[in-house]
Coordinates of C-alpha atoms in Angstrom, one line a residue:
X1 CA 0.3 0.0 0.3
X2 CA 1.0 3.4 -0.6
X3 CA 1.5 6.2 1.4
X4 CA 3.4 4.6 4.1
X5 CA 0.7 2.7 5.8
X6 CA 0.8 -0.6 7.6
X7 CA 1.2 -3.9 6.3
X8 CA -0.3 -5.9 9.5
X9 CA -3.5 -5.5 11.3
X10 CA -3.0 -3.9 14.6
X11 CA -4.9 -3.8 17.5
X12 CA -6.7 -0.6 18.7
X13 CA -8.7 0.3 21.5
X14 CA -12.4 0.7 21.0
X15 CA -12.2 4.7 21.7
X16 CA -9.5 4.4 18.7
X17 CA -11.8 2.9 16.6
X18 CA -14.8 5.3 17.2
X19 CA -12.2 8.2 16.4
X20 CA -11.4 6.6 12.9
X21 CA -14.9 6.1 12.2
X22 CA -15.6 9.9 13.0
X23 CA -12.2 11.0 11.0
X24 CA -13.6 9.3 8.1
X25 CA -17.1 10.5 8.5
X26 CA -14.9 14.1 7.8
X27 CA -15.0 15.8 11.3
X28 CA -12.5 17.8 12.4
X29 CA -10.7 17.2 15.7
X30 CA -12.6 20.0 17.3
X31 CA -16.0 18.6 16.4
X32 CA -14.6 14.8 17.6
X33 CA -14.0 16.5 20.5
X34 CA -17.4 17.8 21.1
X35 CA -19.2 14.7 20.3
X36 CA -17.4 12.7 22.4
X37 CA -17.5 15.1 24.8
X38 CA -14.0 14.9 25.9
X39 CA -11.0 17.7 25.0
X40 CA -9.5 18.3 21.6
X41 CA -6.5 17.8 23.2
X42 CA -7.2 14.5 23.9
X43 CA -8.7 13.7 20.5
X44 CA -5.3 15.0 19.1
X45 CA -3.3 12.5 21.5
X46 CA -5.6 9.6 19.9
X47 CA -5.2 10.7 16.3
X48 CA -1.6 10.9 16.7
X49 CA -1.3 7.1 18.5
X50 CA -3.7 5.8 15.9
X51 CA -1.4 7.5 13.4
X52 CA 2.0 5.8 14.6
X53 CA 0.0 2.3 14.8
X54 CA -1.0 2.5 11.9
X55 CA 1.9 3.8 10.2
X56 CA 0.1 6.5 8.4
X57 CA 1.0 9.9 7.7
X58 CA -2.1 11.8 7.6
X59 CA -5.9 12.0 7.7
X60 CA -6.1 10.7 4.2
X61 CA -4.0 7.7 4.3
X62 CA -5.7 6.7 7.9
X63 CA -8.9 6.7 6.3
X64 CA -7.6 4.2 3.4
X65 CA -6.0 2.2 5.7
X66 CA -9.3 1.7 7.9
X67 CA -10.9 1.0 4.3
X68 CA -8.1 -1.7 3.8
X69 CA -8.3 -3.4 7.2
X70 CA -12.3 -3.0 7.4
X71 CA -12.5 -0.9 10.2
X72 CA -14.9 1.6 8.9
X73 CA -17.7 1.4 6.4
X74 CA -18.8 4.6 4.3
X75 CA -21.7 5.0 2.3
X76 CA -22.1 0.9 2.1
X77 CA -18.6 1.0 0.3
X78 CA -16.0 -1.9 2.6
X79 CA -19.6 -2.9 4.3
X80 CA -19.5 -7.0 4.7
X81 CA -22.8 -8.4 3.1
X82 CA -24.2 -11.5 4.8
X83 CA -23.3 -14.6 3.0
X84 CA -25.4 -15.7 0.4
X85 CA -25.0 -19.7 0.7
X86 CA -27.5 -20.5 -2.4
X87 CA -26.8 -17.8 -5.2
X88 CA -28.3 -19.6 -7.7
X89 CA -31.5 -19.9 -6.4
X90 CA -31.7 -16.5 -5.1
X91 CA -30.6 -15.4 -8.6
X92 CA -33.6 -17.8 -9.8
X93 CA -36.0 -16.5 -7.4
X94 CA -35.3 -12.5 -8.0
X95 CA -35.3 -12.9 -11.6
X96 CA -39.0 -14.5 -11.1
X97 CA -39.9 -12.1 -9.4
X98 CA -38.6 -8.9 -11.6

């Protein structure tokens, strides 16, 4: 992956995953702080730790990393659909209902 992104999965806390989700949603550090009712300085520290753990250099690279490792779901992109164990019969059923 480009941008110095980590090629191995890393261990992130629930709070760090929550912050990554909010970064991916486009919130600023100040907006994240307000939403989570914590200080901006705490968010800054979380972001710094997350960038270090993931081996990313900036927010864009972080979101790319999170999408790659399935840590975020954006507008149905990178969301895991339920497995379709019987796709042939489902396709046939869908085509008859059209």
